[in-house]
Amino acid sequence: EPEVTQTPSHQVTQMGQEVILRCVPISNHLYFYWYRQILGQKVEFLVSFYNNEISEKSEIFDDQFSVERPDGSNFTLKIRSTKLEDSAMYFCASKGAGLSGIQYFGPGTRLLVL
Amino acid sequence: SQQGEEDPQALSIQEGENATMNCSYKTSINNLQWYRQNSGRGLVHLILIRSNEREKHSGRLRVTLDTSKKSSSLLITASRAADTASYFCATESGGSNYKLTFGKGTLLTVNP
């Protein structure tokens, strides 16, 4: 069964450093998402991406964040200058074409900013 | 406003018993989805119910949706220790982005 994959599974970084989180969505999907979950809290929407551009972003997704789909398979989330409060689990998700349907989530990247 | 609020926040039952979790939301939705998360792990999709559906079954799972009350319930029958996890409802609302809004989740513990 196709699945969303994410790398790395864990990342530890120093405050102020740049991190890139990588995702490979399901191959025929068209909608891509990043969500995050701070420890013990609910999953929060960050950004949606469709047709090679951001279609919606949340208040959390400020200028420090960016997304890219550099080729036909990868979908990346970059945090330019990490803050302590960026420590969280980051999930990538993808959805197929058509009206509302299942979003498939990757296993997540646990980011720890020291 | 907060979308997708589950209750109870935590539920502890014995193996073999049924577990019921509830979710309320505030805005109109396209569909409501339930996900499961084992401690510190990824989100596993369980079931999706569309706004024009009232009930859906999948194995030991039964989901109901009452759009007039803006609420949903997830019933897990004949629970097993392996069902121990956090369960989240997520609503997909109007618009073309299909983003999900998650609730805070119910932590289910099934004791052997």
PDB file of C-alpha atoms in Angstrom:
ATOM      1  CA  GLU A   1       0.000   0.000   0.000  1.00  0.00           C
ATOM      2  CA  PRO A   2       1.398   3.434  -0.890  1.00  0.00           C
ATOM      3  CA  GLU A   3       2.491   5.539   2.047  1.00  0.00           C
ATOM      4  CA  VAL A   4       3.855   8.949   2.873  1.00  0.00           C
ATOM      5  CA  THR A   5       7.454   8.865   4.054  1.00  0.00           C
ATOM      6  CA  GLN A   6       9.380  11.481   6.007  1.00  0.00           C
ATOM      7  CA  THR A   7      13.036  12.021   6.798  1.00  0.00           C
ATOM      8  CA  PRO A   8      14.693  12.360   9.179  1.00  0.00           C
ATOM      9  CA  SER A   9      12.661  10.699  11.900  1.00  0.00           C
ATOM     10  CA  HIS A  10      14.422  12.809  14.532  1.00  0.00           C
ATOM     11  CA  GLN A  11      16.420  16.001  14.297  1.00  0.00           C
ATOM     12  CA  VAL A  12      18.196  17.953  17.001  1.00  0.00           C
ATOM     13  CA  THR A  13      19.391  21.437  16.154  1.00  0.00           C
ATOM     14  CA  GLN A  14      20.672  24.565  17.819  1.00  0.00           C
ATOM     15  CA  MET A  15      18.507  27.652  18.046  1.00  0.00           C
ATOM     16  CA  GLY A  16      19.031  29.884  15.033  1.00  0.00           C
ATOM     17  CA  GLN A  17      20.018  27.053  12.712  1.00  0.00           C
ATOM     18  CA  GLU A  18      18.196  26.178   9.527  1.00  0.00           C
ATOM     19  CA  VAL A  19      16.466  22.829   9.193  1.00  0.00           C
ATOM     20  CA  ILE A  20      14.894  21.114   6.226  1.00  0.00           C
ATOM     21  CA  LEU A  21      12.317  18.438   6.770  1.00  0.00           C
ATOM     22  CA  ARG A  22      11.658  16.139   3.867  1.00  0.00           C
ATOM     23  CA  CYS A  23       8.595  14.280   2.741  1.00  0.00           C
ATOM     24  CA  VAL A  24       7.741  11.984  -0.131  1.00  0.00           C
ATOM     25  CA  PRO A  25       3.972  12.098  -0.631  1.00  0.00           C
ATOM     26  CA  ILE A  26       1.973   9.353  -2.285  1.00  0.00           C
ATOM     27  CA  SER A  27       2.884   9.492  -5.951  1.00  0.00           C
ATOM     28  CA  ASN A  28      -0.430  10.348  -7.624  1.00  0.00           C
ATOM     29  CA  HIS A  29      -1.586  12.787  -4.960  1.00  0.00           C
ATOM     30  CA  LEU A  30      -2.063  16.452  -5.743  1.00  0.00           C
ATOM     31  CA  TYR A  31      -2.572  18.148  -2.381  1.00  0.00           C
ATOM     32  CA  PHE A  32       0.219  18.366   0.155  1.00  0.00           C
ATOM     33  CA  TYR A  33       0.227  19.573   3.722  1.00  0.00           C
ATOM     34  CA  TRP A  34       2.423  20.190   6.715  1.00  0.00           C
ATOM     35  CA  TYR A  35       1.051  19.981  10.220  1.00  0.00           C
ATOM     36  CA  ARG A  36       2.801  20.135  13.549  1.00  0.00           C
ATOM     37  CA  GLN A  37       2.093  18.787  17.004  1.00  0.00           C
ATOM     38  CA  ILE A  38       3.763  20.271  20.038  1.00  0.00           C
ATOM     39  CA  LEU A  39       4.232  17.625  22.718  1.00  0.00           C
ATOM     40  CA  GLY A  40       0.951  16.895  24.479  1.00  0.00           C
ATOM     41  CA  GLN A  41      -1.055  19.225  22.279  1.00  0.00           C
ATOM     42  CA  LYS A  42      -3.284  18.864  19.265  1.00  0.00           C
ATOM     43  CA  VAL A  43      -2.200  18.650  15.664  1.00  0.00           C
ATOM     44  CA  GLU A  44      -2.123  22.089  14.012  1.00  0.00           C
ATOM     45  CA  PHE A  45      -2.308  22.957  10.337  1.00  0.00           C
ATOM     46  CA  LEU A  46       0.684  24.845   8.968  1.00  0.00           C
ATOM     47  CA  VAL A  47       0.363  25.027   5.203  1.00  0.00           C
ATOM     48  CA  SER A  48      -1.295  23.483   2.187  1.00  0.00           C
ATOM     49  CA  PHE A  49       0.290  23.228  -1.251  1.00  0.00           C
ATOM     50  CA  TYR A  50      -1.392  22.598  -4.573  1.00  0.00           C
ATOM     51  CA  ASN A  51      -0.423  23.126  -8.188  1.00  0.00           C
ATOM     52  CA  ASN A  52       3.098  24.137  -7.184  1.00  0.00           C
ATOM     53  CA  GLU A  53       2.085  26.917  -4.883  1.00  0.00           C
ATOM     54  CA  ILE A  54       0.927  27.575  -1.358  1.00  0.00           C
ATOM     55  CA  SER A  55      -2.859  27.520  -1.272  1.00  0.00           C
ATOM     56  CA  GLU A  56      -3.291  28.379   2.396  1.00  0.00           C
ATOM     57  CA  LYS A  57      -1.117  28.976   5.415  1.00  0.00           C
ATOM     58  CA  SER A  58      -1.820  29.403   9.090  1.00  0.00           C
ATOM     59  CA  GLU A  59      -0.677  32.140  11.452  1.00  0.00           C
ATOM     60  CA  ILE A  60       2.097  29.828  12.607  1.00  0.00           C
ATOM     61  CA  PHE A  61       3.576  29.713   9.115  1.00  0.00           C
ATOM     62  CA  ASP A  62       5.476  33.000   9.249  1.00  0.00           C
ATOM     63  CA  ASP A  63       8.399  34.231   7.170  1.00  0.00           C
ATOM     64  CA  GLN A  64      10.728  31.754   8.858  1.00  0.00           C
ATOM     65  CA  PHE A  65       8.921  28.889   7.158  1.00  0.00           C
ATOM     66  CA  SER A  66       8.932  27.915   3.510  1.00  0.00           C
ATOM     67  CA  VAL A  67       7.871  24.917   1.472  1.00  0.00           C
ATOM     68  CA  GLU A  68       9.091  23.549  -1.796  1.00  0.00           C
ATOM     69  CA  ARG A  69       8.358  20.769  -4.186  1.00  0.00           C
ATOM     70  CA  PRO A  70      11.727  20.720  -5.934  1.00  0.00           C
ATOM     71  CA  ASP A  71      10.978  17.722  -8.122  1.00  0.00           C
ATOM     72  CA  GLY A  72       8.108  15.380  -8.846  1.00  0.00           C
ATOM     73  CA  SER A  73       8.429  13.440  -5.633  1.00  0.00           C
ATOM     74  CA  ASN A  74       9.793  15.459  -2.711  1.00  0.00           C
ATOM     75  CA  PHE A  75       8.003  18.046  -0.602  1.00  0.00           C
ATOM     76  CA  THR A  76      10.104  19.970   1.892  1.00  0.00           C
ATOM     77  CA  LEU A  77       9.526  22.258   4.844  1.00  0.00           C
ATOM     78  CA  LYS A  78      12.327  24.652   5.684  1.00  0.00           C
ATOM     79  CA  ILE A  79      12.650  26.590   8.910  1.00  0.00           C
ATOM     80  CA  ARG A  80      15.246  29.297   8.351  1.00  0.00           C
ATOM     81  CA  SER A  81      16.187  30.236  11.880  1.00  0.00           C
ATOM     82  CA  THR A  82      14.787  27.831  14.414  1.00  0.00           C
ATOM     83  CA  LYS A  83      13.409  28.927  17.762  1.00  0.00           C
ATOM     84  CA  LEU A  84      12.949  26.890  20.914  1.00  0.00           C
ATOM     85  CA  GLU A  85       9.201  26.949  20.363  1.00  0.00           C
ATOM     86  CA  ASP A  86       9.606  25.234  16.997  1.00  0.00           C
ATOM     87  CA  SER A  87      10.292  21.999  18.877  1.00  0.00           C
ATOM     88  CA  ALA A  88       7.482  19.699  17.826  1.00  0.00           C
ATOM     89  CA  MET A  89       6.551  16.707  15.722  1.00  0.00           C
ATOM     90  CA  TYR A  90       6.080  17.749  12.105  1.00  0.00           C
ATOM     91  CA  PHE A  91       3.759  15.721   9.925  1.00  0.00           C
ATOM     92  CA  CYS A  92       3.505  15.732   6.182  1.00  0.00           C
ATOM     93  CA  ALA A  93       0.234  14.644   4.575  1.00  0.00           C
ATOM     94  CA  SER A  94      -1.055  14.187   1.066  1.00  0.00           C
ATOM     95  CA  LYS A  95      -4.435  13.800  -0.563  1.00  0.00           C
ATOM     96  CA  GLY A  96      -5.567  12.649  -3.959  1.00  0.00           C
ATOM     97  CA  ALA A  97      -7.540  14.545  -6.544  1.00  0.00           C
ATOM     98  CA  GLY A  98     -11.224  15.263  -6.364  1.00  0.00           C
ATOM     99  CA  LEU A  99     -13.500  16.369  -3.623  1.00  0.00           C
ATOM    100  CA  SER A 100     -12.873  15.776   0.040  1.00  0.00           C
ATOM    101  CA  GLY A 101     -11.117  12.582   0.877  1.00  0.00           C
ATOM    102  CA  ILE A 102      -8.647  10.921   3.162  1.00  0.00           C
ATOM    103  CA  GLN A 103      -5.439  12.694   4.022  1.00  0.00           C
ATOM    104  CA  TYR A 104      -2.614  10.244   4.502  1.00  0.00           C
ATOM    105  CA  PHE A 105      -0.027  11.203   7.059  1.00  0.00           C
ATOM    106  CA  GLY A 106       3.630  10.376   7.243  1.00  0.00           C
ATOM    107  CA  PRO A 107       5.252   9.046  10.419  1.00  0.00           C
ATOM    108  CA  GLY A 108       6.506  12.492  11.379  1.00  0.00           C
ATOM    109  CA  THR A 109       9.817  14.180  12.118  1.00  0.00           C
ATOM    110  CA  ARG A 110      10.489  14.980  15.743  1.00  0.00           C
ATOM    111  CA  LEU A 111      12.361  18.275  15.871  1.00  0.00           C
ATOM    112  CA  LEU A 112      14.123  19.371  19.016  1.00  0.00           C
ATOM    113  CA  VAL A 113      15.582  22.874  19.132  1.00  0.00           C
ATOM    114  CA  LEU A 114      18.144  23.475  21.880  1.00  0.00           C
TER     115      LEU A 114
ATOM    116  CA  SER B   1     -13.458  29.098  17.752  1.00  0.00           C
ATOM    117  CA  GLN B   2     -12.152  25.625  18.471  1.00  0.00           C
ATOM    118  CA  GLN B   3     -13.075  22.928  16.032  1.00  0.00           C
ATOM    119  CA  GLY B   4     -13.142  19.265  16.857  1.00  0.00           C
ATOM    120  CA  GLU B   5     -13.253  19.035  20.631  1.00  0.00           C
ATOM    121  CA  GLU B   6     -13.237  15.494  21.881  1.00  0.00           C
ATOM    122  CA  ASP B   7     -14.514  14.131  25.113  1.00  0.00           C
ATOM    123  CA  PRO B   8     -13.628  12.521  27.308  1.00  0.00           C
ATOM    124  CA  GLN B   9     -10.011  13.653  27.404  1.00  0.00           C
ATOM    125  CA  ALA B  10      -9.061  10.282  28.832  1.00  0.00           C
ATOM    126  CA  LEU B  11     -10.854   6.967  29.002  1.00  0.00           C
ATOM    127  CA  SER B  12      -9.756   3.800  30.749  1.00  0.00           C
ATOM    128  CA  ILE B  13     -11.606   0.531  30.175  1.00  0.00           C
ATOM    129  CA  GLN B  14     -11.110  -3.216  30.454  1.00  0.00           C
ATOM    130  CA  GLU B  15     -10.381  -5.427  27.487  1.00  0.00           C
ATOM    131  CA  GLY B  16     -13.590  -6.595  25.867  1.00  0.00           C
ATOM    132  CA  GLU B  17     -15.553  -3.496  26.802  1.00  0.00           C
ATOM    133  CA  ASN B  18     -16.761  -0.923  24.313  1.00  0.00           C
ATOM    134  CA  ALA B  19     -15.200   2.529  24.138  1.00  0.00           C
ATOM    135  CA  THR B  20     -17.109   5.594  23.014  1.00  0.00           C
ATOM    136  CA  MET B  21     -15.463   8.896  22.211  1.00  0.00           C
ATOM    137  CA  ASN B  22     -17.263  12.052  21.206  1.00  0.00           C
ATOM    138  CA  CYS B  23     -16.299  15.010  19.089  1.00  0.00           C
ATOM    139  CA  SER B  24     -17.992  18.368  18.684  1.00  0.00           C
ATOM    140  CA  TYR B  25     -17.274  21.050  16.160  1.00  0.00           C
ATOM    141  CA  LYS B  26     -18.483  24.534  15.377  1.00  0.00           C
ATOM    142  CA  THR B  27     -18.452  25.228  11.647  1.00  0.00           C
ATOM    143  CA  SER B  28     -20.048  23.398   8.737  1.00  0.00           C
ATOM    144  CA  ILE B  29     -17.948  20.565   7.382  1.00  0.00           C
ATOM    145  CA  ASN B  30     -17.332  18.521   4.237  1.00  0.00           C
ATOM    146  CA  ASN B  31     -16.413  15.466   6.231  1.00  0.00           C
ATOM    147  CA  LEU B  32     -15.127  14.322   9.593  1.00  0.00           C
ATOM    148  CA  GLN B  33     -12.262  11.911   9.976  1.00  0.00           C
ATOM    149  CA  TRP B  34     -10.977   9.925  12.928  1.00  0.00           C
ATOM    150  CA  TYR B  35      -7.297   9.220  13.384  1.00  0.00           C
ATOM    151  CA  ARG B  36      -5.370   7.145  15.850  1.00  0.00           C
ATOM    152  CA  GLN B  37      -1.953   7.945  17.261  1.00  0.00           C
ATOM    153  CA  ASN B  38       0.160   5.618  19.308  1.00  0.00           C
ATOM    154  CA  SER B  39       2.358   7.412  21.795  1.00  0.00           C
ATOM    155  CA  GLY B  40       4.769   9.699  19.962  1.00  0.00           C
ATOM    156  CA  ARG B  41       4.082   8.089  16.614  1.00  0.00           C
ATOM    157  CA  GLY B  42       2.344   8.978  13.375  1.00  0.00           C
ATOM    158  CA  LEU B  43      -1.331   9.476  12.623  1.00  0.00           C
ATOM    159  CA  VAL B  44      -3.187   6.506  11.253  1.00  0.00           C
ATOM    160  CA  HIS B  45      -6.433   7.155   9.413  1.00  0.00           C
ATOM    161  CA  LEU B  46      -9.324   5.128  10.772  1.00  0.00           C
ATOM    162  CA  ILE B  47     -12.515   6.236   9.106  1.00  0.00           C
ATOM    163  CA  LEU B  48     -14.059   9.134   7.192  1.00  0.00           C
ATOM    164  CA  ILE B  49     -17.708  10.109   7.315  1.00  0.00           C
ATOM    165  CA  ARG B  50     -19.113  12.637   4.878  1.00  0.00           C
ATOM    166  CA  SER B  51     -21.474  15.405   5.891  1.00  0.00           C
ATOM    167  CA  ASN B  52     -24.407  13.685   4.171  1.00  0.00           C
ATOM    168  CA  GLU B  53     -23.822  10.398   6.001  1.00  0.00           C
ATOM    169  CA  ARG B  54     -25.148   9.557   9.433  1.00  0.00           C
ATOM    170  CA  GLU B  55     -23.368   6.347  10.297  1.00  0.00           C
ATOM    171  CA  LYS B  56     -20.467   4.330   9.046  1.00  0.00           C
ATOM    172  CA  HIS B  57     -18.877   1.043  10.052  1.00  0.00           C
ATOM    173  CA  SER B  58     -15.431  -0.386   9.569  1.00  0.00           C
ATOM    174  CA  GLY B  59     -14.614  -3.609  11.377  1.00  0.00           C
ATOM    175  CA  ARG B  60     -14.958  -2.922  15.105  1.00  0.00           C
ATOM    176  CA  LEU B  61     -15.381   0.815  14.497  1.00  0.00           C
ATOM    177  CA  ARG B  62     -18.688   2.613  14.259  1.00  0.00           C
ATOM    178  CA  VAL B  63     -18.867   6.325  13.597  1.00  0.00           C
ATOM    179  CA  THR B  64     -21.955   8.489  13.761  1.00  0.00           C
ATOM    180  CA  LEU B  65     -22.381  12.055  12.615  1.00  0.00           C
ATOM    181  CA  ASP B  66     -25.109  14.471  13.647  1.00  0.00           C
ATOM    182  CA  THR B  67     -24.694  17.650  11.638  1.00  0.00           C
ATOM    183  CA  SER B  68     -27.627  19.326  13.390  1.00  0.00           C
ATOM    184  CA  LYS B  69     -25.769  18.995  16.688  1.00  0.00           C
ATOM    185  CA  LYS B  70     -22.364  19.341  15.075  1.00  0.00           C
ATOM    186  CA  SER B  71     -21.141  16.224  16.789  1.00  0.00           C
ATOM    187  CA  SER B  72     -19.713  12.809  16.036  1.00  0.00           C
ATOM    188  CA  SER B  73     -18.981   9.704  18.023  1.00  0.00           C
ATOM    189  CA  LEU B  74     -16.515   6.891  17.568  1.00  0.00           C
ATOM    190  CA  LEU B  75     -17.391   3.532  19.049  1.00  0.00           C
ATOM    191  CA  ILE B  76     -14.790   0.796  19.324  1.00  0.00           C
ATOM    192  CA  THR B  77     -16.410  -2.511  20.170  1.00  0.00           C
ATOM    193  CA  ALA B  78     -14.794  -5.434  21.976  1.00  0.00           C
ATOM    194  CA  SER B  79     -11.699  -3.395  22.769  1.00  0.00           C
ATOM    195  CA  ARG B  80      -8.241  -4.907  22.922  1.00  0.00           C
ATOM    196  CA  ALA B  81      -5.104  -3.831  24.741  1.00  0.00           C
ATOM    197  CA  ALA B  82      -3.658  -2.982  21.326  1.00  0.00           C
ATOM    198  CA  ASP B  83      -6.353  -0.305  20.909  1.00  0.00           C
ATOM    199  CA  THR B  84      -4.569   1.766  23.560  1.00  0.00           C
ATOM    200  CA  ALA B  85      -3.759   5.052  21.816  1.00  0.00           C
ATOM    201  CA  SER B  86      -4.905   8.638  21.387  1.00  0.00           C
ATOM    202  CA  TYR B  87      -7.854   9.159  19.095  1.00  0.00           C
ATOM    203  CA  PHE B  88      -8.418  12.429  17.260  1.00  0.00           C
ATOM    204  CA  CYS B  89     -11.284  13.711  15.239  1.00  0.00           C
ATOM    205  CA  ALA B  90     -10.465  16.057  12.392  1.00  0.00           C
ATOM    206  CA  THR B  91     -12.878  18.122  10.386  1.00  0.00           C
ATOM    207  CA  GLU B  92     -12.479  19.172   6.799  1.00  0.00           C
ATOM    208  CA  SER B  93     -14.389  22.375   6.188  1.00  0.00           C
ATOM    209  CA  GLY B  94     -15.327  24.384   3.141  1.00  0.00           C
ATOM    210  CA  GLY B  95     -12.830  25.764   0.680  1.00  0.00           C
ATOM    211  CA  SER B  96     -10.607  24.151  -1.856  1.00  0.00           C
ATOM    212  CA  ASN B  97      -7.634  23.390   0.363  1.00  0.00           C
ATOM    213  CA  TYR B  98      -9.206  20.528   2.280  1.00  0.00           C
ATOM    214  CA  LYS B  99      -7.119  21.279   5.349  1.00  0.00           C
ATOM    215  CA  LEU B 100      -7.968  19.388   8.516  1.00  0.00           C
ATOM    216  CA  THR B 101      -8.702  20.919  11.900  1.00  0.00           C
ATOM    217  CA  PHE B 102      -7.946  18.549  14.735  1.00  0.00           C
ATOM    218  CA  GLY B 103      -9.358  18.238  18.216  1.00  0.00           C
ATOM    219  CA  LYS B 104      -7.289  17.693  21.325  1.00  0.00           C
ATOM    220  CA  GLY B 105      -7.908  13.969  21.327  1.00  0.00           C
ATOM    221  CA  THR B 106      -9.025  11.257  23.689  1.00  0.00           C
ATOM    222  CA  LEU B 107      -6.400   9.081  25.332  1.00  0.00           C
ATOM    223  CA  LEU B 108      -7.828   5.569  25.461  1.00  0.00           C
ATOM    224  CA  THR B 109      -6.267   2.998  27.757  1.00  0.00           C
ATOM    225  CA  VAL B 110      -7.467  -0.576  27.446  1.00  0.00           C
ATOM    226  CA  ASN B 111      -6.377  -2.670  30.395  1.00  0.00           C
ATOM    227  CA  PRO B 112      -5.736  -6.369  29.804  1.00  0.00           C
TER     228      PRO B 112
END
